GROMACS .gro file of C-alpha atoms in nm:
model
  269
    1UNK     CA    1  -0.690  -1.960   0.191
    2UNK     CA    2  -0.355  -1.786   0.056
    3UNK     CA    3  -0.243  -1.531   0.239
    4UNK     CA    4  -0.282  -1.281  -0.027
    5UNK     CA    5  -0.555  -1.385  -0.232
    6UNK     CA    6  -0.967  -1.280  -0.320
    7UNK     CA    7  -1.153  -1.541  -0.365
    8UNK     CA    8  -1.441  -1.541  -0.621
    9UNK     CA    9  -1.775  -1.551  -0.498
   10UNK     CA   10  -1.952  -1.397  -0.263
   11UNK     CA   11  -2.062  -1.628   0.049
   12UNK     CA   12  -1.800  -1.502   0.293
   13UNK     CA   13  -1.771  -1.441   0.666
   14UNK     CA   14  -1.748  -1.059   0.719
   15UNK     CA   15  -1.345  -1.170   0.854
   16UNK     CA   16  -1.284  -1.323   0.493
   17UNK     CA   17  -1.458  -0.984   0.343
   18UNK     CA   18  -1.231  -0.750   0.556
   19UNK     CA   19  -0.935  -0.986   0.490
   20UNK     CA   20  -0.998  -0.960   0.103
   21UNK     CA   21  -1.035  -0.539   0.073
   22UNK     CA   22  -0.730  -0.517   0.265
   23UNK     CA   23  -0.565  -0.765  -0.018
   24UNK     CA   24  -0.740  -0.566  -0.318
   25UNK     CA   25  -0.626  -0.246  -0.183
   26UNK     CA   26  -0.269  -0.378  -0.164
   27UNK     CA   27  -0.306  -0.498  -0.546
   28UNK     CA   28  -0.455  -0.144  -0.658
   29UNK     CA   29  -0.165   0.038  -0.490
   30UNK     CA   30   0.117  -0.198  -0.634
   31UNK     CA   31   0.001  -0.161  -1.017
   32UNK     CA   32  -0.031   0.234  -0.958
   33UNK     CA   33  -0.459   0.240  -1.009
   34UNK     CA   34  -0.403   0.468  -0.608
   35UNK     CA   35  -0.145   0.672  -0.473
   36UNK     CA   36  -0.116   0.825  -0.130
   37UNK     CA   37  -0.477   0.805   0.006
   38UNK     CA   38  -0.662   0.828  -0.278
   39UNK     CA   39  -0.986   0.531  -0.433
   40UNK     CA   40  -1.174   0.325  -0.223
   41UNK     CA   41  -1.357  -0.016  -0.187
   42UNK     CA   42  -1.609  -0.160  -0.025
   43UNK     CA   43  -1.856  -0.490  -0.022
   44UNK     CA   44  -2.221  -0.593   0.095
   45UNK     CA   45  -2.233  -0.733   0.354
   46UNK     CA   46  -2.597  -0.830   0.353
   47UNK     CA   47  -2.937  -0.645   0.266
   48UNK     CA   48  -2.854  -0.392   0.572
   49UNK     CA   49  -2.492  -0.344   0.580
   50UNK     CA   50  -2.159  -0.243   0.364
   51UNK     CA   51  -1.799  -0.271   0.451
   52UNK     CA   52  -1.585  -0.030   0.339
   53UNK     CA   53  -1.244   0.144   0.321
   54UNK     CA   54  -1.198   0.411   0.564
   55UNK     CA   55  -1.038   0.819   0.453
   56UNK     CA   56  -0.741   0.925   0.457
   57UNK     CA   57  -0.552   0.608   0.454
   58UNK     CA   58  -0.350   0.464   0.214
   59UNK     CA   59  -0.494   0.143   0.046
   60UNK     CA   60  -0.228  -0.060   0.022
   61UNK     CA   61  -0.141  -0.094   0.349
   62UNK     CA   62  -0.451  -0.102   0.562
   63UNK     CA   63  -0.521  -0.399   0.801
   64UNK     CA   64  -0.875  -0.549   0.890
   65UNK     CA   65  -0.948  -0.396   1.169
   66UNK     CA   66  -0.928  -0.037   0.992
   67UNK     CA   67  -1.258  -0.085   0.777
   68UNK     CA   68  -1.564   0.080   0.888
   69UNK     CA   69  -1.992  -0.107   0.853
   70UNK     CA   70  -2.240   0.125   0.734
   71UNK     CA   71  -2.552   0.113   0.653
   72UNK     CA   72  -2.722   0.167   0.331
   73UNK     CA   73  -2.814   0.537   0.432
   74UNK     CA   74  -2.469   0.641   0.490
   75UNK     CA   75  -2.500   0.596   0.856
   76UNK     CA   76  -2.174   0.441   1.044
   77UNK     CA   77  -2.263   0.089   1.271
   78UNK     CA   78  -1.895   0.010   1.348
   79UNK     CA   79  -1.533   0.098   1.310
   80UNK     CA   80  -1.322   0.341   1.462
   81UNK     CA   81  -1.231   0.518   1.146
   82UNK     CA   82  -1.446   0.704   0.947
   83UNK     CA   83  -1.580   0.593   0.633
   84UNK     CA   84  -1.477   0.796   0.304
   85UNK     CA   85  -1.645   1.100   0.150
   86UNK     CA   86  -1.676   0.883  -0.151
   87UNK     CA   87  -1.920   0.624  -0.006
   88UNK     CA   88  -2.260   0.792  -0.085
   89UNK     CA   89  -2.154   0.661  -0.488
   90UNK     CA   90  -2.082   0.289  -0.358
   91UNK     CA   91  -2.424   0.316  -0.216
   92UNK     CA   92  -2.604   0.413  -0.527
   93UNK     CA   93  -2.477   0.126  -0.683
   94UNK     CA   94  -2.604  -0.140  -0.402
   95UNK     CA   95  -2.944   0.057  -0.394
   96UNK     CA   96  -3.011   0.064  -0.767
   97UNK     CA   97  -2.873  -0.301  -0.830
   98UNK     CA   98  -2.964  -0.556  -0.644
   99UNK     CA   99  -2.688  -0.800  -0.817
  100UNK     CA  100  -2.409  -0.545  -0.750
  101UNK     CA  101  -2.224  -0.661  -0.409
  102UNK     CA  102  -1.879  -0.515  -0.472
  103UNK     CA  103  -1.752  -0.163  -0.613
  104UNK     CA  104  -1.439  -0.059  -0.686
  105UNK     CA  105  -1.328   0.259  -0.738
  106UNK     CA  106  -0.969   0.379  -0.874
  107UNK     CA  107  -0.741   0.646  -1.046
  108UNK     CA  108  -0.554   0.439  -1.303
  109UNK     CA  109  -0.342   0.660  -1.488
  110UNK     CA  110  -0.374   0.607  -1.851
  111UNK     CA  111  -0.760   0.551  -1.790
  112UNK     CA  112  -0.761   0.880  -1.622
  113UNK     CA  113  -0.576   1.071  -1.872
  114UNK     CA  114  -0.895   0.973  -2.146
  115UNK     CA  115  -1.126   1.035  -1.865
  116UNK     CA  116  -0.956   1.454  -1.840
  117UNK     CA  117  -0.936   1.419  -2.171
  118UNK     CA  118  -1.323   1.400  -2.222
  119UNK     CA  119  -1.263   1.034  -2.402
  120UNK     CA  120  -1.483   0.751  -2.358
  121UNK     CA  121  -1.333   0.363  -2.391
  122UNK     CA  122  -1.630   0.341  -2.676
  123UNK     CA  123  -1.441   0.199  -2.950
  124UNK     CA  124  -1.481  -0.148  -3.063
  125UNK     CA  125  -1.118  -0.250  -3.055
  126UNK     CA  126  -1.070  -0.539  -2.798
  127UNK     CA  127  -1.341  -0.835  -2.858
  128UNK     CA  128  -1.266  -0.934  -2.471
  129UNK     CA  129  -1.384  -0.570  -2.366
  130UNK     CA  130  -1.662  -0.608  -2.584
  131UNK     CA  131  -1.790  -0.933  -2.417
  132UNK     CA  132  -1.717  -0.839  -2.088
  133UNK     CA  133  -1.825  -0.486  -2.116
  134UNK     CA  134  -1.979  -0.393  -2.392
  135UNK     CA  135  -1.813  -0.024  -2.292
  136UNK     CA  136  -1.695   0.197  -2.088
  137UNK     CA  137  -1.874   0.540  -2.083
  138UNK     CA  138  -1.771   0.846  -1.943
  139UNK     CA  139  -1.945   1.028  -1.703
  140UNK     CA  140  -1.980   1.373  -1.645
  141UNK     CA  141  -1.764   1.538  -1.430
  142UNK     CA  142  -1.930   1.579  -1.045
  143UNK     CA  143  -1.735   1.700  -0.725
  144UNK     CA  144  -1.630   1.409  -0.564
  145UNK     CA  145  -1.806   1.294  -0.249
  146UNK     CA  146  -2.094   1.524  -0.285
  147UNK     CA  147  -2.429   1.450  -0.416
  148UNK     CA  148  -2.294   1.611  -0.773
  149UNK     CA  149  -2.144   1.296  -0.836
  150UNK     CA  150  -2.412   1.046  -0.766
  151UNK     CA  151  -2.613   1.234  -0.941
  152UNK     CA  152  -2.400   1.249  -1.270
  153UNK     CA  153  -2.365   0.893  -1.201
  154UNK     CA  154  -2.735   0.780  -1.166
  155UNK     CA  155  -2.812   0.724  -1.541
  156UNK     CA  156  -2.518   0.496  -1.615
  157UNK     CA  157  -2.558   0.237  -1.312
  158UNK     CA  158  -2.819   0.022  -1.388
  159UNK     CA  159  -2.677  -0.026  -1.779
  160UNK     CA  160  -2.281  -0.038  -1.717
  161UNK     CA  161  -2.033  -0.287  -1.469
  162UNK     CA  162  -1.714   0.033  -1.545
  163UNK     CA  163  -1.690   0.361  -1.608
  164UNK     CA  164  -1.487   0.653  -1.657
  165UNK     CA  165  -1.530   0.978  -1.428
  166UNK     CA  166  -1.429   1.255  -1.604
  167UNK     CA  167  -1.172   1.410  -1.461
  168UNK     CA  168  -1.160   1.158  -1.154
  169UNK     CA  169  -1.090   0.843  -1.234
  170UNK     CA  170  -1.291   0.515  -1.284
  171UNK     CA  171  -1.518   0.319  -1.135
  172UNK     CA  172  -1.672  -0.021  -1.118
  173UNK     CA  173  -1.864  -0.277  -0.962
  174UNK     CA  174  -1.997  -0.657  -0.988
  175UNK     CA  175  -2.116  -0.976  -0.820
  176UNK     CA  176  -1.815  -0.994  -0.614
  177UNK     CA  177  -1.464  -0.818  -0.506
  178UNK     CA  178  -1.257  -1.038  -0.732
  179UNK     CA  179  -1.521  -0.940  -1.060
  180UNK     CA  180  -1.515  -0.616  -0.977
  181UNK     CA  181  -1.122  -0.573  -0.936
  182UNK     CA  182  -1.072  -0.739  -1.276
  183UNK     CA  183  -1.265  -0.502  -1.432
  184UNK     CA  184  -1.082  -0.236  -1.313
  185UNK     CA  185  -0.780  -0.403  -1.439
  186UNK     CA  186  -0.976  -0.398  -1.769
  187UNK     CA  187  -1.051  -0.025  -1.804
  188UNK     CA  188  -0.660   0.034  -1.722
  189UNK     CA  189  -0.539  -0.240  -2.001
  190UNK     CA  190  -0.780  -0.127  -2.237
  191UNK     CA  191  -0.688   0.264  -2.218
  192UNK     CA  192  -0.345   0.143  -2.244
  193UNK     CA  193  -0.364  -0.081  -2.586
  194UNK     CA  194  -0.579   0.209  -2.770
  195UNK     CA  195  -0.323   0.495  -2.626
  196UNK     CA  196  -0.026   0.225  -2.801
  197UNK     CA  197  -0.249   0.155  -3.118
  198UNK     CA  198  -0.344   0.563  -3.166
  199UNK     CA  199   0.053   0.597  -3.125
  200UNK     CA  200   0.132   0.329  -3.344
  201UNK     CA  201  -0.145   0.427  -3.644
  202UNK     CA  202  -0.463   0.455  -3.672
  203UNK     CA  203  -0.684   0.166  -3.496
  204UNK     CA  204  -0.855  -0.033  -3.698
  205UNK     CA  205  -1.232  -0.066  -3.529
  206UNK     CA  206  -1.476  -0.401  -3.533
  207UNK     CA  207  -1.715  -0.391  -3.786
  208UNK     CA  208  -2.090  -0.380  -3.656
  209UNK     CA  209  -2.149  -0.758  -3.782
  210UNK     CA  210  -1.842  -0.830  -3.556
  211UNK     CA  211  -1.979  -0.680  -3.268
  212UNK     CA  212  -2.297  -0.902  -3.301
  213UNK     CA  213  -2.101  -1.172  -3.275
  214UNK     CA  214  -1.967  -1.090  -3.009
  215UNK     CA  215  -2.298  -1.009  -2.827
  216UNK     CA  216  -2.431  -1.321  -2.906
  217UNK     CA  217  -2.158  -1.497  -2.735
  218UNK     CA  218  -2.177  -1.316  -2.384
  219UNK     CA  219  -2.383  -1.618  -2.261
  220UNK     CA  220  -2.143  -1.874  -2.388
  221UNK     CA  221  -1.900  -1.703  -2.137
  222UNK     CA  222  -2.106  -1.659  -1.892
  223UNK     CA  223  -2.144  -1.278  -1.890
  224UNK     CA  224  -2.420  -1.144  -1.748
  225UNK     CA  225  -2.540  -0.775  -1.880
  226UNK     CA  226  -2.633  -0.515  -1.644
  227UNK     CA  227  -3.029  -0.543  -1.601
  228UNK     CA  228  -3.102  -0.211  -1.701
  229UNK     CA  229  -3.039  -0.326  -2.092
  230UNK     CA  230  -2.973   0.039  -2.186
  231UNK     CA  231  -2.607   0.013  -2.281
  232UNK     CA  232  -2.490   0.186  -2.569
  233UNK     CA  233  -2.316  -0.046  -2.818
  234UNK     CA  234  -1.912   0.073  -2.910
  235UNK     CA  235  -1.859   0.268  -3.226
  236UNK     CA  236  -1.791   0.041  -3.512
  237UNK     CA  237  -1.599   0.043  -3.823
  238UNK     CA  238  -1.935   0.071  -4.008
  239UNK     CA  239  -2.044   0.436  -3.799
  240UNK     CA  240  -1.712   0.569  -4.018
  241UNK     CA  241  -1.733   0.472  -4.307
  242UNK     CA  242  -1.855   0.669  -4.632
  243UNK     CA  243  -2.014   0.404  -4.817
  244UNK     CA  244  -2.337   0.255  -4.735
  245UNK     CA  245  -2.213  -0.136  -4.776
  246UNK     CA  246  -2.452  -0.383  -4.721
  247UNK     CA  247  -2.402  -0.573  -4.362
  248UNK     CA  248  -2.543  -0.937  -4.397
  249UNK     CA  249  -2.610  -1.117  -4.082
  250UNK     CA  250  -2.711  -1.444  -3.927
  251UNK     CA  251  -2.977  -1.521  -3.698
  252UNK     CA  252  -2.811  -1.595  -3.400
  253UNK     CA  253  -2.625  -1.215  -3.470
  254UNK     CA  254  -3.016  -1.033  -3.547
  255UNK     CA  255  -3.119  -1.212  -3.246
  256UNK     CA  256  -2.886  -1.036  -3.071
  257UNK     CA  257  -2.945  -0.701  -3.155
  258UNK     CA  258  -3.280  -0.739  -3.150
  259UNK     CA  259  -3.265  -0.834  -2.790
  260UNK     CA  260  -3.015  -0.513  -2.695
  261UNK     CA  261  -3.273  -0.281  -2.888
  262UNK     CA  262  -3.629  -0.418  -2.660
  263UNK     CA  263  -3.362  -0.390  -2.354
  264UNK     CA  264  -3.286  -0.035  -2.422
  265UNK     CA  265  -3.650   0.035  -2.535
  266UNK     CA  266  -3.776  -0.108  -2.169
  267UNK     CA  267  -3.471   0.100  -1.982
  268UNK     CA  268  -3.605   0.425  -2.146
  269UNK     CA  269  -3.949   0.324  -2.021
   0.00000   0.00000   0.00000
């Protein structure tokens, strides 16, 4: 294994795990997501136990032996450090989804300035963010590392993989460390392409037929939606305009929507 790399996947010894946050943490600090002590990390380690990042340490530069086991109640098994305030919202996540082994969670800078702005990443603009996904909400604002913030968080996890905090930052989580640090690489590239194209004009949004498409083709790239089914689809070129056009669409494309309406349906359940 490379010195500095994550690995996909998830079948790991706990020393590859530890090895790998230390590596992430390194790659959040270097593109500017952290500064000083700030985000966090962390991974299951099996039904029982998480490994995590420990408070008031910088990120990028912490070494294996700093990371701290919990449990899935909060409650620290090992480590000499102590685990961060923030952990009680990694937890949510690996409580209310079962596929979720990895969270991230980061202050990029330009995702964080439409996160204090009140700003969602809900426009269909990229079709990569769109497949990937779908979009990235923004959740109300809750103090963080108090139960505020879990709570505020509660109805997006089981429909979203990334979202914005309002007025914190961003946060995400997937399958594995690698998934879920891509994704936060996401949120950050897309806040930065629709600051540039609000800059540079006035962004030209997918049409709702387009984003069908695009739906339809999660499986061909094997994207997996969250299993709650209740994510919102972006806001289309058709939601602004002032005719009523027609919108024809194939069956593959009805399919699709079809299938994101019974998922929402169930989720509301």
């Amino acid at each position: 294994m490379f010195e500095q790399s994550v690995l996909p996947g998830r079948a790991k010894s706990e020393a590859q795990h530890r090895h790998e946050i230390c590596v992430a943490g390194r790659w959040m600090y270097e593109r500017g997501f952290i500064v000083a002590c700030e985000g966090n990390l962390s991974v299951r380690l099996d039904a029982q136990r998480v490994l995590t990042t420990p408070t008031c340490m910088n990120k990028g530069t912490l070494c294996p032996d700093d990371l701290v086991v919990t449990d899935l109640e909060g409650r620290q098994l090992s480590g000499e450090k102590k685990f961060s305030s923030e952990l009680a919202m990694h937890l949510l996540f690996y409580r209310m989804r079962p596929d979720v082994f990895a969270v991230c969670h980061a202050h990029p800078p330009t995702a964080t300035g439409f996160a204090v702005a009140g700003r969602a990443l809900d426009q269909a603009l990229l079709p990569e963010v769109i497949i990937g996904l779908c979009q990235i909400p923004l959740v109300r604002y809750g103090t963080p590392g108090t139960p505020e913030l879990s709570a505020a968080l509660e109805p997006f996890v089981s429909h979203y993989d990334a979202m914005l905090l309002a007025n914190h930052g961003a946060v995400t989580c997937a399958p594995d460390l690698l998934t879920a640090f891509f994704r936060m690489e996401t949120i950050e590239h897309s806040a930065k392409i629709t600051l540039a194209a609000e800059m540079a004009g006035t962004p030209e949004l997918l049409s709702g037929r387009e984003v069908a498409k695009l739906m339809a083709a999660r499986a061909r790239y094997f994207v997996e939606p969250p299993p709650g089914g209740g994510a919102e689809l972006p806001i289309t070129s058709d939601c602004t305009d002032e005719k009523d056009e027609p919108v024809t669409l194939t069956r593959n494309e009805l399919d699709a929507l079809i299938d994101e309406a019974v998922r929402k349906d169930r989720a509301r359940r």
